[in-house]
PDB file of C-alpha atoms in Angstrom:
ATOM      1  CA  UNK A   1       0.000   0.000   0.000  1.00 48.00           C
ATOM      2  CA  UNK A   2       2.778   2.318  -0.198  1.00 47.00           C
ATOM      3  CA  UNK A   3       3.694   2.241  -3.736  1.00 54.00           C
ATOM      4  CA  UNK A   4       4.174   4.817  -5.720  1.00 56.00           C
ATOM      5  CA  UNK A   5       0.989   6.641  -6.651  1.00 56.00           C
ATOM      6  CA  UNK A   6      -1.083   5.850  -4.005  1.00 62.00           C
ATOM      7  CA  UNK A   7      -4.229   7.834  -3.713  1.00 76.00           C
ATOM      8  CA  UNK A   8      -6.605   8.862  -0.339  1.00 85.00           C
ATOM      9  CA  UNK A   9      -5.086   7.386   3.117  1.00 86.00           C
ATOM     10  CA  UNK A  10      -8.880   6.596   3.737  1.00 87.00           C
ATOM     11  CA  UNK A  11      -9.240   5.194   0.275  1.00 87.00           C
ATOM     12  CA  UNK A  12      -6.405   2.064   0.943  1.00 86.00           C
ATOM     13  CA  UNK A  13      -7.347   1.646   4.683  1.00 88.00           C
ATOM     14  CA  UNK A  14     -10.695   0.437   3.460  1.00 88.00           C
ATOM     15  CA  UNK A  15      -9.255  -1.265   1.122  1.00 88.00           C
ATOM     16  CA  UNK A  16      -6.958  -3.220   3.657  1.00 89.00           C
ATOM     17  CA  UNK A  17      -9.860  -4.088   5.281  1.00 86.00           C
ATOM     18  CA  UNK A  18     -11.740  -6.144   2.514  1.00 88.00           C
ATOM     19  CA  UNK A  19      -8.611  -8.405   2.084  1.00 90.00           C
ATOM     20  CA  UNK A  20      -8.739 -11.633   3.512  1.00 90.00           C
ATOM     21  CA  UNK A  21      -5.580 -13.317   4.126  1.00 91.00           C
ATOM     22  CA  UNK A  22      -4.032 -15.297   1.122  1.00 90.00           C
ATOM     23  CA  UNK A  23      -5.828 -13.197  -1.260  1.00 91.00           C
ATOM     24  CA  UNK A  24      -2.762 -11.145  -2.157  1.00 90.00           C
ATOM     25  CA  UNK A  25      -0.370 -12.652  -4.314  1.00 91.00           C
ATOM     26  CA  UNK A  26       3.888 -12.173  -3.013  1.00 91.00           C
ATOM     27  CA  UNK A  27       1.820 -10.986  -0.119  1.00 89.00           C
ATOM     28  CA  UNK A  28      -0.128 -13.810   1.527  1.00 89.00           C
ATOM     29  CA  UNK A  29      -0.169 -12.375   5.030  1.00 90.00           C
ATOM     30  CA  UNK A  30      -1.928  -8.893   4.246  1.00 91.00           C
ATOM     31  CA  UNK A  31      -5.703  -9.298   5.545  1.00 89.00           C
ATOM     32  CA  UNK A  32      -8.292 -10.484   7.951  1.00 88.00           C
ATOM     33  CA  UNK A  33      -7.976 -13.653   8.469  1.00 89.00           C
ATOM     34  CA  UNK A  34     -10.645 -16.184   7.149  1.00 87.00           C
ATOM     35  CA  UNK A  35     -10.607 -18.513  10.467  1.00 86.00           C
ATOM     36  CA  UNK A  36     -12.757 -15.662  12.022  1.00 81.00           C
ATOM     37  CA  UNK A  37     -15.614 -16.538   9.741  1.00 80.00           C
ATOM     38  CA  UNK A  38     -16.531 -20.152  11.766  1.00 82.00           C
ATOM     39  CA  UNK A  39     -15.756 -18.678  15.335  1.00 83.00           C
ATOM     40  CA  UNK A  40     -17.801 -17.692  17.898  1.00 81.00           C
ATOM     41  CA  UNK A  41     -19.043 -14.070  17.671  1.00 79.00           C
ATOM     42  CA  UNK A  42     -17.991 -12.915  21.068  1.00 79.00           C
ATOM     43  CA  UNK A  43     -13.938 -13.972  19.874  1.00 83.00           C
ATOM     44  CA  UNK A  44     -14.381 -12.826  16.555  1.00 83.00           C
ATOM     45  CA  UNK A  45     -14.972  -9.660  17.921  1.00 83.00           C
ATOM     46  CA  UNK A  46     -12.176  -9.060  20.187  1.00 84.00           C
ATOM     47  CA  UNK A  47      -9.841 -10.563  17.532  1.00 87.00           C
ATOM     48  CA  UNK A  48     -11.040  -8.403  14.673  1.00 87.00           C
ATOM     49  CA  UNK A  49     -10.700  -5.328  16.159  1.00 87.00           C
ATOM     50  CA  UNK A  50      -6.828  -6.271  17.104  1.00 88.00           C
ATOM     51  CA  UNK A  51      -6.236  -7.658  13.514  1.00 90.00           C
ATOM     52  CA  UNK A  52      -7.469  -4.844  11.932  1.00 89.00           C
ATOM     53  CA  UNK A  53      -5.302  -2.367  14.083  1.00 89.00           C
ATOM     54  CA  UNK A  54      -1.926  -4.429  13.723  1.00 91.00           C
ATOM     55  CA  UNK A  55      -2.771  -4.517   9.579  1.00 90.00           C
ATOM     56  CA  UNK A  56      -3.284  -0.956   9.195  1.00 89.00           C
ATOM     57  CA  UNK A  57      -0.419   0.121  11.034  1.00 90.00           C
ATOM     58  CA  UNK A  58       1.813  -2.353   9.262  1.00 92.00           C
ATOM     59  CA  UNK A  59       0.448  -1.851   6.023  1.00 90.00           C
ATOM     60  CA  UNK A  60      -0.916   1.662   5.743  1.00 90.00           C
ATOM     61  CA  UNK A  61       1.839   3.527   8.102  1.00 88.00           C
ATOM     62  CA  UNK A  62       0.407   7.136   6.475  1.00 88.00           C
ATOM     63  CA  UNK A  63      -3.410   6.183   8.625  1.00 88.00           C
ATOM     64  CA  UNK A  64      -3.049   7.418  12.337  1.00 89.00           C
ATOM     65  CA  UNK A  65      -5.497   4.813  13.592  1.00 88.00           C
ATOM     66  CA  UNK A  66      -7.567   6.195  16.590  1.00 89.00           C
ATOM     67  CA  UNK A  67     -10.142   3.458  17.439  1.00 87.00           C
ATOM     68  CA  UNK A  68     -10.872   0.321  16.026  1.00 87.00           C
ATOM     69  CA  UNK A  69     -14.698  -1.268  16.507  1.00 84.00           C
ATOM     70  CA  UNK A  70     -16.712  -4.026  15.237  1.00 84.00           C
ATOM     71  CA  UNK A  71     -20.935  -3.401  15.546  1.00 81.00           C
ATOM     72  CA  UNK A  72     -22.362  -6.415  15.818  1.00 77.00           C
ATOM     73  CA  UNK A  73     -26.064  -4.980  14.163  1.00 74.00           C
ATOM     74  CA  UNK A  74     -27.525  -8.063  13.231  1.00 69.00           C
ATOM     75  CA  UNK A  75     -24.762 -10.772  15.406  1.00 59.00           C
ATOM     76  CA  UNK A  76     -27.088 -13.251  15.255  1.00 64.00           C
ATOM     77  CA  UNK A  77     -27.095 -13.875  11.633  1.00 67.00           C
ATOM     78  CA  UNK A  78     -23.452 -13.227  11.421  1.00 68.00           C
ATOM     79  CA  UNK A  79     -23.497  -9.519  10.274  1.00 76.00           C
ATOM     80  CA  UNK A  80     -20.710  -8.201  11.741  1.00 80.00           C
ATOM     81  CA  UNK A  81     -19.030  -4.572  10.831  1.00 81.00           C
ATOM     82  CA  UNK A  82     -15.454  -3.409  11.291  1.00 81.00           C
ATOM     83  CA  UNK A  83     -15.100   0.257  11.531  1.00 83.00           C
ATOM     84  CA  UNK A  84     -11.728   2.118  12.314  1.00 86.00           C
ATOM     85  CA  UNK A  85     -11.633   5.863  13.142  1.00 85.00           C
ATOM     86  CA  UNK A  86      -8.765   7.371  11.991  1.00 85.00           C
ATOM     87  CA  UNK A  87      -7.233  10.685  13.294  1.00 83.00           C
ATOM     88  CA  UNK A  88      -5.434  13.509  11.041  1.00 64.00           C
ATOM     89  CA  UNK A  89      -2.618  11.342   9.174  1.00 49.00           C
ATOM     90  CA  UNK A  90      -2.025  13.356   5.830  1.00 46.00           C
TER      91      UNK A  90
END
């Protein structure tokens, strides 16, 4: 994500965050991790919000990552959202 011509900070944080691991070719760790899908919401939870704070800061070093949160709106269907806030990085 920090090649040359790179647009919006907010533009490839989002984008970072509809990866799923393996998806990336040269690049297999970059992305949520697909084990998350068959766990328990409760964990998924607690380990999304981590995951998703370690992979923008590795990946996206521009984004100064303020909060990360997943809203569970619907949890029992498995709708689960991941939102991170970030603060004034450009």
């Amino acid at each position: 994500m920090e090649a040359k011509g790179n647009g919006n900070t907010e533009v490839c944080t989002r984008n970072l965050m509809r990866i799923f691991k393996g998806e990336v070719p040269y690049s297999r760790k970059k992305g949520i991790d697909q084990a998350n899908i068959s766990r328990p919401v409760t964990t998924v939870i607690a380990r999304l919000a981590t995951e998703t704070r370690k992979m923008i800061e590795e990946y996206e070093p521009r984004a100064n990552v303020d909060n990360v949160k997943v809203k569970s709106s619907l949890a029992e269907m498995g709708y689960l959202t991941n939102i991170a806030e970030l603060g004034g990085g450009e």
